[in-house]
Structures are given as structure tokens and as C-alpha cells.
């Protein structure tokens, strides 16, 4: 069968010829495993190639088993990153690259950055740090308005009853006509969430259109995949599977200060911590302030905190946390901090 995505075709051909480097081989193998439940995508491969990839994956399982925890964690991160990369390739082809007359725009932000974007249809997007969005320069010749998001963004979608607005993330797909909501799906976080502020959205796990959820204002859809954390205890790294991911619809939690939903406080440069581990807080701080924070003590990483910070310096936040559960702070370089 012909492969319509030349980038994916070339990578698969290199893999079957044994010419892939380690990272490229991981990408092909993770593509095959993560999309095994999505035949529409795997059908791009003929049965012979599918069989050969499956055989090689089986042969390489032993090589991927590592005796050291450091190696396991590295392989897990690489597997998840490879899945996200292939997600972009596959979804971009399937939804955005079919119409060659359209120019696709891609925006990628580093830690510490935010950006406001207005699409051709009037939809307004606020993109959070360490996030990536892909969208066409025009929706005029399309029956749908479709974008790809990796990370977090707030959407204020312009109403158009004839053209639904669809967002594709690695773990969620959201369809709306005109509404305001926050989408969060970072590859290094266990949960993926969509929080509805106004209007109505239909949402489902990526690739699982048979079970959709309808959100009402002040509700959020939470998809939790424990496999991300469980694999840290396993010697065999795997991509994150949605097959056993749990979903829940929960009410939004609002700030006592001004009624703002906690899920959208990042746009106010405010961070509310509610009984969270220091390890999870550090991820938020890294994105918000564009720094690298390393925790050297596992006991410190599991300490829990509750607090609210708004437009606060990073040094003051760390010192405030330090007064609750003591740990030492050391700056090791520009934008590099160690906690121990």
C-alpha cells in the first residue's frame, strides 16, 4: 500500500533495511505499538511490513531491558517522547496535510514563555510554556477547523455552527462549535485535562470515538493513565497506552480570591498548590520560570505542600516552601537549581 506521509514512509523503510539509528528505531516501534488500536493509521502499512516490524520489536525486547533505574527512566522518557513525535506526524497528515494548498503554522514555546494567537476565523488562543500548536493558515476550504496541541492552551473559539472546531492532543480529542475552555496534555504528566468555562464541548480519548463525554460549564474531563508512573518500576519500557486509562468528569475548583478556575490561573501568572508533591510543583515552576530544578533527595520530592503564589519571584516561592518542609537550595548555574 502507498504511504501518503513521505516522512513516515522513509523512516519505516530505513527501519526495515536496518539503517535506523537508535532514536529512529524507537520512533517506528512506538508508532506500531501505540497505534495498534487505530487500524486506520496502521493500514498505511501492508501486512508484510507490519509483520516484520512486530518480529523485530519482539527480538529487541531483551536489548531494551536495563538493570539500572537511571536507564529505565531514560528509556521511558524516550518512548513517551517518540510517541508524541509520531502522534504529530500521523495526526498532521491525517487532518492538516491532506489539503496541499494550505500552509500550516507551527508554534513551539520553551519554558518560561507564553503567547497569544488569533486564528483566521477569530478564535483566540493563549499558549502556555513548553507547548506546541499546529494549525492551518485558513479554514475556508475545510468542513472542520482542526488544530494539534501538545502541552497547554486556553481556547476562546469563534462560533461557527457549520464548522466544528476540533483539537487533537496525544490523549484527548475535543469538538466544539464556539466556547471557552482550557486544554492540558503534557507528555511528562500523568493526567490530561479539559476544563470548560462556558459553552459545551464533546470530548473523547484519542482514537476512541465510540465513547464521548459532554461537558457543561464549570466541569472538567480528566484522563488519568497510571501507566506513566507504573513503568518507572518496570524493566520493560513501553509507550503510554490509552486502553486502560481512566476518565472522570469533575467540577472545577475556583479561587477564593476572585472566583477564577484554578485550571486557568496560569494566564494570571498565579499558581495554586493543593496538597501536591514537591516533584510535581517543580514541573510547574520549571515551565513558569524557564529554569531547570533538580531534586537530589527522594524524600524531599515526596513532601506535600499547599499554597497560592501570584506574580511572585521564584526565589521567594522556594523560600516559602522551604519554611513549611525544610530543604536546602543551591544555584548551580544560570537558571539551574538543586534542592536537597
mmCIF file of C-alpha atoms in Angstrom:
data_model
loop_
_atom_site.group_PDB
_atom_site.id
_atom_site.type_symbol
_atom_site.label_atom_id
_atom_site.label_comp_id
_atom_site.label_asym_id
_atom_site.label_seq_id
_atom_site.Cartn_x
_atom_site.Cartn_y
_atom_site.Cartn_z
ATOM 1 C CA UNK A 1 0.000 0.000 0.000
ATOM 2 C CA UNK A 2 1.222 3.513 -0.766
ATOM 3 C CA UNK A 3 2.292 5.626 2.209
ATOM 4 C CA UNK A 4 0.879 9.128 1.923
ATOM 5 C CA UNK A 5 3.250 10.531 4.540
ATOM 6 C CA UNK A 6 6.736 10.501 2.959
ATOM 7 C CA UNK A 7 8.455 11.256 6.256
ATOM 8 C CA UNK A 8 6.882 8.261 7.938
ATOM 9 C CA UNK A 9 7.430 6.095 4.820
ATOM 10 C CA UNK A 10 11.149 6.883 4.725
ATOM 11 C CA UNK A 11 11.554 6.165 8.426
ATOM 12 C CA UNK A 12 9.816 2.785 8.126
ATOM 13 C CA UNK A 13 11.886 1.854 5.046
ATOM 14 C CA UNK A 14 15.090 2.736 6.903
ATOM 15 C CA UNK A 15 13.946 0.616 9.845
ATOM 16 C CA UNK A 16 13.220 -2.440 7.699
ATOM 17 C CA UNK A 17 16.616 -2.096 5.975
ATOM 18 C CA UNK A 18 18.382 -1.843 9.322
ATOM 19 C CA UNK A 19 19.635 1.692 8.652
ATOM 20 C CA UNK A 20 17.861 3.481 11.524
ATOM 21 C CA UNK A 21 19.734 4.968 14.422
ATOM 22 C CA UNK A 22 18.578 4.127 17.942
ATOM 23 C CA UNK A 23 16.148 7.050 18.268
ATOM 24 C CA UNK A 24 14.598 6.445 14.827
ATOM 25 C CA UNK A 25 14.091 2.762 15.637
ATOM 26 C CA UNK A 26 12.363 3.734 18.893
ATOM 27 C CA UNK A 27 10.024 6.028 16.956
ATOM 28 C CA UNK A 28 8.970 3.308 14.491
ATOM 29 C CA UNK A 29 8.471 0.715 17.237
ATOM 30 C CA UNK A 30 6.498 3.105 19.431
ATOM 31 C CA UNK A 31 4.366 4.104 16.442
ATOM 32 C CA UNK A 32 3.482 0.474 15.798
ATOM 33 C CA UNK A 33 2.691 -0.236 19.460
ATOM 34 C CA UNK A 34 0.856 2.970 20.334
ATOM 35 C CA UNK A 35 -1.378 2.950 17.253
ATOM 36 C CA UNK A 36 -2.137 -0.777 17.248
ATOM 37 C CA UNK A 37 -5.686 0.089 18.353
ATOM 38 C CA UNK A 38 -6.112 2.542 15.468
ATOM 39 C CA UNK A 39 -6.294 0.448 12.278
ATOM 40 C CA UNK A 40 -6.973 3.474 10.083
ATOM 41 C CA UNK A 41 -3.413 4.635 10.734
ATOM 42 C CA UNK A 42 -1.708 1.239 10.689
ATOM 43 C CA UNK A 43 -3.450 0.425 7.412
ATOM 44 C CA UNK A 44 -0.854 2.717 5.826
ATOM 45 C CA UNK A 45 1.466 -0.302 6.214
ATOM 46 C CA UNK A 46 0.971 -3.501 4.247
ATOM 47 C CA UNK A 47 0.645 -6.735 6.247
ATOM 48 C CA UNK A 48 4.159 -7.906 5.378
ATOM 49 C CA UNK A 49 5.758 -4.764 6.794
ATOM 50 C CA UNK A 50 3.547 -4.881 9.867
ATOM 51 C CA UNK A 51 4.647 -8.474 10.496
ATOM 52 C CA UNK A 52 8.328 -7.610 10.028
ATOM 53 C CA UNK A 53 8.145 -4.666 12.444
ATOM 54 C CA UNK A 54 6.363 -6.831 15.014
ATOM 55 C CA UNK A 55 9.039 -9.525 14.665
ATOM 56 C CA UNK A 56 11.864 -7.051 15.168
ATOM 57 C CA UNK A 57 10.178 -5.498 18.186
ATOM 58 C CA UNK A 58 9.941 -8.958 19.718
ATOM 59 C CA UNK A 59 13.636 -9.619 19.017
ATOM 60 C CA UNK A 60 14.704 -6.330 20.570
ATOM 61 C CA UNK A 61 12.737 -6.634 23.815
ATOM 62 C CA UNK A 62 15.678 -8.195 25.660
ATOM 63 C CA UNK A 63 18.000 -5.407 24.472
ATOM 64 C CA UNK A 64 15.657 -2.820 25.945
ATOM 65 C CA UNK A 65 15.683 -4.373 29.419
ATOM 66 C CA UNK A 66 18.029 -2.452 31.686
ATOM 67 C CA UNK A 67 19.255 -3.401 35.167
ATOM 68 C CA UNK A 68 19.664 0.188 36.406
ATOM 69 C CA UNK A 69 16.847 2.576 37.425
ATOM 70 C CA UNK A 70 18.533 5.532 35.698
ATOM 71 C CA UNK A 71 18.494 3.722 32.372
ATOM 72 C CA UNK A 72 14.861 2.675 32.804
ATOM 73 C CA UNK A 73 13.709 6.214 33.374
ATOM 74 C CA UNK A 74 15.638 7.443 30.348
ATOM 75 C CA UNK A 75 14.100 4.836 28.094
ATOM 76 C CA UNK A 76 10.624 5.619 29.372
ATOM 77 C CA UNK A 77 11.051 9.307 28.619
ATOM 78 C CA UNK A 78 12.361 8.487 25.153
ATOM 79 C CA UNK A 79 9.421 6.182 24.486
ATOM 80 C CA UNK A 80 6.876 8.800 25.511
ATOM 81 C CA UNK A 81 8.649 11.495 23.505
ATOM 82 C CA UNK A 82 8.752 9.227 20.460
ATOM 83 C CA UNK A 83 5.032 8.560 20.775
ATOM 84 C CA UNK A 84 4.329 12.282 20.824
ATOM 85 C CA UNK A 85 6.545 12.799 17.782
ATOM 86 C CA UNK A 86 4.716 10.116 15.815
ATOM 87 C CA UNK A 87 1.395 11.498 17.031
ATOM 88 C CA UNK A 88 2.301 14.802 15.397
ATOM 89 C CA UNK A 89 3.356 13.136 12.143
ATOM 90 C CA UNK A 90 0.275 10.919 11.907
ATOM 91 C CA UNK A 91 -2.335 13.444 13.012
ATOM 92 C CA UNK A 92 -0.782 16.239 10.989
ATOM 93 C CA UNK A 93 -1.012 14.126 7.863
ATOM 94 C CA UNK A 94 -4.487 12.838 8.624
ATOM 95 C CA UNK A 95 -6.041 16.200 9.461
ATOM 96 C CA UNK A 96 -3.866 19.017 8.181
ATOM 97 C CA UNK A 97 -1.648 17.944 5.290
ATOM 98 C CA UNK A 98 -4.286 16.443 3.010
ATOM 99 C CA UNK A 99 -5.024 19.862 1.516
ATOM 100 C CA UNK A 100 -1.716 20.848 -0.089
ATOM 101 C CA UNK A 101 -2.996 24.363 -0.814
ATOM 102 C CA UNK A 102 -2.971 25.167 2.912
ATOM 103 C CA UNK A 103 0.072 26.447 4.730
ATOM 104 C CA UNK A 104 0.399 25.020 8.209
ATOM 105 C CA UNK A 105 1.719 27.175 11.004
ATOM 106 C CA UNK A 106 3.580 25.696 13.950
ATOM 107 C CA UNK A 107 4.412 27.489 17.199
ATOM 108 C CA UNK A 108 6.634 25.909 19.860
ATOM 109 C CA UNK A 109 7.307 27.610 23.180
ATOM 110 C CA UNK A 110 10.081 26.963 25.665
ATOM 111 C CA UNK A 111 9.770 27.018 29.444
ATOM 112 C CA UNK A 112 9.020 30.479 30.774
ATOM 113 C CA UNK A 113 7.154 31.617 27.637
ATOM 114 C CA UNK A 114 3.517 32.357 26.798
ATOM 115 C CA UNK A 115 1.939 33.616 23.587
ATOM 116 C CA UNK A 116 -1.413 34.922 22.368
ATOM 117 C CA UNK A 117 -2.531 33.702 18.945
ATOM 118 C CA UNK A 118 -5.572 34.717 16.881
ATOM 119 C CA UNK A 119 -6.611 32.284 14.138
ATOM 120 C CA UNK A 120 -8.079 33.217 10.761
ATOM 121 C CA UNK A 121 -11.631 32.511 11.990
ATOM 122 C CA UNK A 122 -11.280 34.819 15.008
ATOM 123 C CA UNK A 123 -10.553 32.075 17.550
ATOM 124 C CA UNK A 124 -8.219 33.331 20.282
ATOM 125 C CA UNK A 125 -5.630 31.042 21.859
ATOM 126 C CA UNK A 126 -3.293 31.592 24.789
ATOM 127 C CA UNK A 127 -0.451 29.083 24.551
ATOM 128 C CA UNK A 128 1.335 28.127 27.764
ATOM 129 C CA UNK A 129 5.015 27.395 28.311
ATOM 130 C CA UNK A 130 6.632 24.232 26.933
ATOM 131 C CA UNK A 131 3.735 23.779 24.490
ATOM 132 C CA UNK A 132 3.349 23.265 20.760
ATOM 133 C CA UNK A 133 0.440 24.013 18.434
ATOM 134 C CA UNK A 134 -0.049 23.324 14.718
ATOM 135 C CA UNK A 135 -2.871 24.867 12.681
ATOM 136 C CA UNK A 136 -3.639 25.785 9.038
ATOM 137 C CA UNK A 137 -3.449 29.400 7.901
ATOM 138 C CA UNK A 138 -7.070 29.183 6.708
ATOM 139 C CA UNK A 139 -10.212 27.125 7.397
ATOM 140 C CA UNK A 140 -12.109 28.438 4.341
ATOM 141 C CA UNK A 141 -11.902 25.276 2.241
ATOM 142 C CA UNK A 142 -12.388 22.839 5.133
ATOM 143 C CA UNK A 143 -15.555 21.390 6.641
ATOM 144 C CA UNK A 144 -13.880 21.425 10.081
ATOM 145 C CA UNK A 145 -11.481 23.673 11.947
ATOM 146 C CA UNK A 146 -8.763 21.380 13.259
ATOM 147 C CA UNK A 147 -5.601 22.025 15.268
ATOM 148 C CA UNK A 148 -2.983 19.926 17.066
ATOM 149 C CA UNK A 149 -1.861 20.718 20.619
ATOM 150 C CA UNK A 150 0.947 19.255 22.708
ATOM 151 C CA UNK A 151 1.014 20.900 26.133
ATOM 152 C CA UNK A 152 -1.453 23.504 27.421
ATOM 153 C CA UNK A 153 -3.562 26.282 25.925
ATOM 154 C CA UNK A 154 -6.716 28.264 26.622
ATOM 155 C CA UNK A 155 -9.144 28.470 23.692
ATOM 156 C CA UNK A 156 -11.857 31.080 23.098
ATOM 157 C CA UNK A 157 -13.387 29.575 19.966
ATOM 158 C CA UNK A 158 -15.284 31.762 17.499
ATOM 159 C CA UNK A 159 -18.791 30.436 16.831
ATOM 160 C CA UNK A 160 -19.465 28.731 13.529
ATOM 161 C CA UNK A 161 -22.320 26.194 13.563
ATOM 162 C CA UNK A 162 -21.282 24.875 10.135
ATOM 163 C CA UNK A 163 -17.652 24.194 11.037
ATOM 164 C CA UNK A 164 -16.909 22.434 14.333
ATOM 165 C CA UNK A 165 -13.575 23.254 15.961
ATOM 166 C CA UNK A 166 -11.587 20.121 16.811
ATOM 167 C CA UNK A 167 -8.446 19.902 18.939
ATOM 168 C CA UNK A 168 -6.228 16.817 18.756
ATOM 169 C CA UNK A 169 -3.835 16.074 21.643
ATOM 170 C CA UNK A 170 -1.886 12.851 22.299
ATOM 171 C CA UNK A 171 -4.568 11.624 24.729
ATOM 172 C CA UNK A 172 -7.726 13.653 24.009
ATOM 173 C CA UNK A 173 -9.839 14.934 21.149
ATOM 174 C CA UNK A 174 -12.243 17.825 21.740
ATOM 175 C CA UNK A 175 -15.007 19.060 19.438
ATOM 176 C CA UNK A 176 -16.806 22.403 19.899
ATOM 177 C CA UNK A 177 -18.820 24.948 17.916
ATOM 178 C CA UNK A 178 -17.999 28.047 19.944
ATOM 179 C CA UNK A 179 -16.924 28.128 23.579
ATOM 180 C CA UNK A 180 -14.106 28.873 26.057
ATOM 181 C CA UNK A 181 -12.070 26.145 27.727
ATOM 182 C CA UNK A 182 -8.597 25.091 28.859
ATOM 183 C CA UNK A 183 -6.776 22.032 27.468
ATOM 184 C CA UNK A 184 -3.772 20.486 29.211
ATOM 185 C CA UNK A 185 -1.877 17.445 27.933
ATOM 186 C CA UNK A 186 1.830 17.449 28.756
ATOM 187 C CA UNK A 187 3.756 14.287 27.915
ATOM 188 C CA UNK A 188 5.502 14.173 31.321
ATOM 189 C CA UNK A 189 2.310 14.412 33.378
ATOM 190 C CA UNK A 190 0.070 11.573 34.425
ATOM 191 C CA UNK A 191 -3.195 13.451 33.847
ATOM 192 C CA UNK A 192 -4.616 15.144 30.766
ATOM 193 C CA UNK A 193 -7.468 17.600 31.329
ATOM 194 C CA UNK A 194 -10.037 19.737 29.549
ATOM 195 C CA UNK A 195 -11.748 22.370 31.712
ATOM 196 C CA UNK A 196 -14.883 24.074 30.347
ATOM 197 C CA UNK A 197 -15.526 27.704 31.271
ATOM 198 C CA UNK A 198 -18.544 28.414 29.059
ATOM 199 C CA UNK A 199 -20.480 26.733 26.240
ATOM 200 C CA UNK A 200 -20.425 22.985 25.613
ATOM 201 C CA UNK A 201 -17.809 20.525 24.376
ATOM 202 C CA UNK A 202 -17.759 16.916 23.271
ATOM 203 C CA UNK A 203 -14.613 15.052 24.282
ATOM 204 C CA UNK A 204 -13.161 11.566 23.986
ATOM 205 C CA UNK A 205 -9.928 9.655 24.395
ATOM 206 C CA UNK A 206 -7.782 9.903 21.280
ATOM 207 C CA UNK A 207 -8.786 7.128 18.891
ATOM 208 C CA UNK A 208 -11.834 6.106 20.969
ATOM 209 C CA UNK A 209 -14.719 7.889 19.251
ATOM 210 C CA UNK A 210 -17.161 5.216 20.421
ATOM 211 C CA UNK A 211 -17.347 6.765 23.888
ATOM 212 C CA UNK A 212 -17.784 10.530 24.039
ATOM 213 C CA UNK A 213 -18.391 12.782 27.024
ATOM 214 C CA UNK A 214 -20.326 16.058 27.056
ATOM 215 C CA UNK A 215 -19.056 18.758 29.402
ATOM 216 C CA UNK A 216 -21.149 21.518 30.907
ATOM 217 C CA UNK A 217 -19.737 24.845 32.161
ATOM 218 C CA UNK A 218 -17.583 24.548 35.287
ATOM 219 C CA UNK A 219 -16.822 20.889 34.628
ATOM 220 C CA UNK A 220 -13.591 19.247 33.581
ATOM 221 C CA UNK A 221 -12.710 15.989 31.855
ATOM 222 C CA UNK A 222 -9.746 14.236 33.484
ATOM 223 C CA UNK A 223 -7.932 11.371 31.783
ATOM 224 C CA UNK A 224 -5.546 9.545 34.077
ATOM 225 C CA UNK A 225 -3.068 6.992 32.836
ATOM 226 C CA UNK A 226 -1.308 5.309 35.744
ATOM 227 C CA UNK A 227 0.968 3.513 33.287
ATOM 228 C CA UNK A 228 3.201 6.582 33.120
ATOM 229 C CA UNK A 229 4.160 6.154 36.756
ATOM 230 C CA UNK A 230 3.931 2.356 36.894
ATOM 231 C CA UNK A 231 6.561 1.940 34.162
ATOM 232 C CA UNK A 232 9.123 3.561 36.432
ATOM 233 C CA UNK A 233 9.022 0.271 38.375
ATOM 234 C CA UNK A 234 9.219 -1.909 35.283
ATOM 235 C CA UNK A 235 12.267 -3.186 33.422
ATOM 236 C CA UNK A 236 10.473 -3.064 30.078
ATOM 237 C CA UNK A 237 9.759 0.448 28.818
ATOM 238 C CA UNK A 238 6.514 0.906 26.920
ATOM 239 C CA UNK A 239 4.660 3.785 25.368
ATOM 240 C CA UNK A 240 1.680 5.143 27.244
ATOM 241 C CA UNK A 241 -1.424 3.190 26.270
ATOM 242 C CA UNK A 242 -4.905 4.648 26.481
ATOM 243 C CA UNK A 243 -6.526 1.240 26.689
ATOM 244 C CA UNK A 244 -6.558 1.218 30.488
ATOM 245 C CA UNK A 245 -6.655 4.954 31.069
ATOM 246 C CA UNK A 246 -9.415 6.044 33.429
ATOM 247 C CA UNK A 247 -11.654 9.032 32.784
ATOM 248 C CA UNK A 248 -13.731 11.198 35.078
ATOM 249 C CA UNK A 249 -15.862 14.319 34.859
ATOM 250 C CA UNK A 250 -15.259 16.578 37.841
ATOM 251 C CA UNK A 251 -16.387 20.050 38.965
ATOM 252 C CA UNK A 252 -13.920 22.904 38.554
ATOM 253 C CA UNK A 253 -12.299 24.300 41.673
ATOM 254 C CA UNK A 254 -12.358 28.097 41.835
ATOM 255 C CA UNK A 255 -10.106 30.523 43.653
ATOM 256 C CA UNK A 256 -11.403 32.050 46.883
ATOM 257 C CA UNK A 257 -9.654 35.232 45.826
ATOM 258 C CA UNK A 258 -11.618 36.125 42.695
ATOM 259 C CA UNK A 259 -13.569 33.058 41.528
ATOM 260 C CA UNK A 260 -11.089 32.169 38.780
ATOM 261 C CA UNK A 261 -10.909 28.470 37.917
ATOM 262 C CA UNK A 262 -7.638 27.023 39.185
ATOM 263 C CA UNK A 263 -7.131 25.392 35.793
ATOM 264 C CA UNK A 264 -6.800 28.811 34.117
ATOM 265 C CA UNK A 265 -4.781 30.635 36.792
ATOM 266 C CA UNK A 266 -1.586 30.206 34.791
ATOM 267 C CA UNK A 267 -2.763 33.027 32.498
ATOM 268 C CA UNK A 268 -2.734 35.340 35.535
ATOM 269 C CA UNK A 269 0.768 34.141 36.463
ATOM 270 C CA UNK A 270 -0.803 32.666 39.560
ATOM 271 C CA UNK A 271 -0.165 29.165 40.886
ATOM 272 C CA UNK A 272 -2.344 27.430 43.452
ATOM 273 C CA UNK A 273 -0.892 24.317 45.053
ATOM 274 C CA UNK A 274 -3.313 21.948 46.739
ATOM 275 C CA UNK A 275 -1.637 19.118 48.666
ATOM 276 C CA UNK A 276 0.858 18.456 45.850
ATOM 277 C CA UNK A 277 4.220 16.727 45.881
ATOM 278 C CA UNK A 278 7.329 18.864 45.519
ATOM 279 C CA UNK A 279 8.242 16.792 42.445
ATOM 280 C CA UNK A 280 5.030 17.918 40.723
ATOM 281 C CA UNK A 281 5.397 21.511 41.906
ATOM 282 C CA UNK A 282 8.884 21.640 40.399
ATOM 283 C CA UNK A 283 7.484 20.775 36.959
ATOM 284 C CA UNK A 284 5.157 23.781 37.157
ATOM 285 C CA UNK A 285 7.939 26.071 38.353
ATOM 286 C CA UNK A 286 10.237 24.978 35.535
ATOM 287 C CA UNK A 287 7.599 25.825 32.931
ATOM 288 C CA UNK A 288 6.564 29.094 34.527
ATOM 289 C CA UNK A 289 10.044 30.495 35.176
ATOM 290 C CA UNK A 290 12.143 28.841 32.456
ATOM 291 C CA UNK A 291 14.549 27.138 34.846
ATOM 292 C CA UNK A 292 15.871 23.641 35.487
ATOM 293 C CA UNK A 293 15.305 22.344 39.010
ATOM 294 C CA UNK A 294 16.872 19.087 40.162
ATOM 295 C CA UNK A 295 15.721 17.299 43.316
ATOM 296 C CA UNK A 296 18.570 15.237 44.776
ATOM 297 C CA UNK A 297 16.678 13.691 47.683
ATOM 298 C CA UNK A 298 13.732 11.343 47.055
ATOM 299 C CA UNK A 299 12.241 12.116 50.480
ATOM 300 C CA UNK A 300 12.102 15.806 49.631
ATOM 301 C CA UNK A 301 10.458 15.027 46.295
ATOM 302 C CA UNK A 302 7.514 13.365 48.044
ATOM 303 C CA UNK A 303 6.880 16.185 50.542
ATOM 304 C CA UNK A 304 3.474 17.829 50.058
ATOM 305 C CA UNK A 305 2.550 21.496 50.069
ATOM 306 C CA UNK A 306 -0.478 23.781 49.767
ATOM 307 C CA UNK A 307 -0.159 27.465 48.887
ATOM 308 C CA UNK A 308 -1.041 30.201 46.389
ATOM 309 C CA UNK A 309 1.532 32.417 44.645
ATOM 310 C CA UNK A 310 0.805 35.278 42.256
ATOM 311 C CA UNK A 311 3.412 37.276 40.330
ATOM 312 C CA UNK A 312 5.986 36.079 42.835
ATOM 313 C CA UNK A 313 9.720 35.709 42.299
ATOM 314 C CA UNK A 314 10.933 32.116 42.075
ATOM 315 C CA UNK A 315 13.381 32.674 44.946
ATOM 316 C CA UNK A 316 10.544 33.779 47.216
ATOM 317 C CA UNK A 317 8.426 30.749 46.256
ATOM 318 C CA UNK A 318 11.221 28.294 47.052
ATOM 319 C CA UNK A 319 11.961 30.036 50.351
ATOM 320 C CA UNK A 320 8.265 29.940 51.296
ATOM 321 C CA UNK A 321 8.105 26.203 50.582
ATOM 322 C CA UNK A 322 11.337 25.753 52.488
ATOM 323 C CA UNK A 323 9.773 27.203 55.650
ATOM 324 C CA UNK A 324 6.981 24.593 55.563
ATOM 325 C CA UNK A 325 9.124 21.495 54.960
ATOM 326 C CA UNK A 326 12.809 22.310 55.143
ATOM 327 C CA UNK A 327 15.172 21.567 52.265
ATOM 328 C CA UNK A 328 18.355 23.225 51.033
ATOM 329 C CA UNK A 329 18.534 25.328 47.877
ATOM 330 C CA UNK A 330 21.643 25.647 45.711
ATOM 331 C CA UNK A 331 22.069 27.556 42.448
ATOM 332 C CA UNK A 332 24.480 25.635 40.242
ATOM 333 C CA UNK A 333 24.443 27.858 37.167
ATOM 334 C CA UNK A 334 22.320 30.204 35.114
ATOM 335 C CA UNK A 335 18.690 29.053 35.537
ATOM 336 C CA UNK A 336 19.838 25.848 37.254
ATOM 337 C CA UNK A 337 18.841 24.967 40.828
ATOM 338 C CA UNK A 338 19.319 21.942 43.058
ATOM 339 C CA UNK A 339 17.105 21.017 46.011
ATOM 340 C CA UNK A 340 18.385 18.591 48.654
#
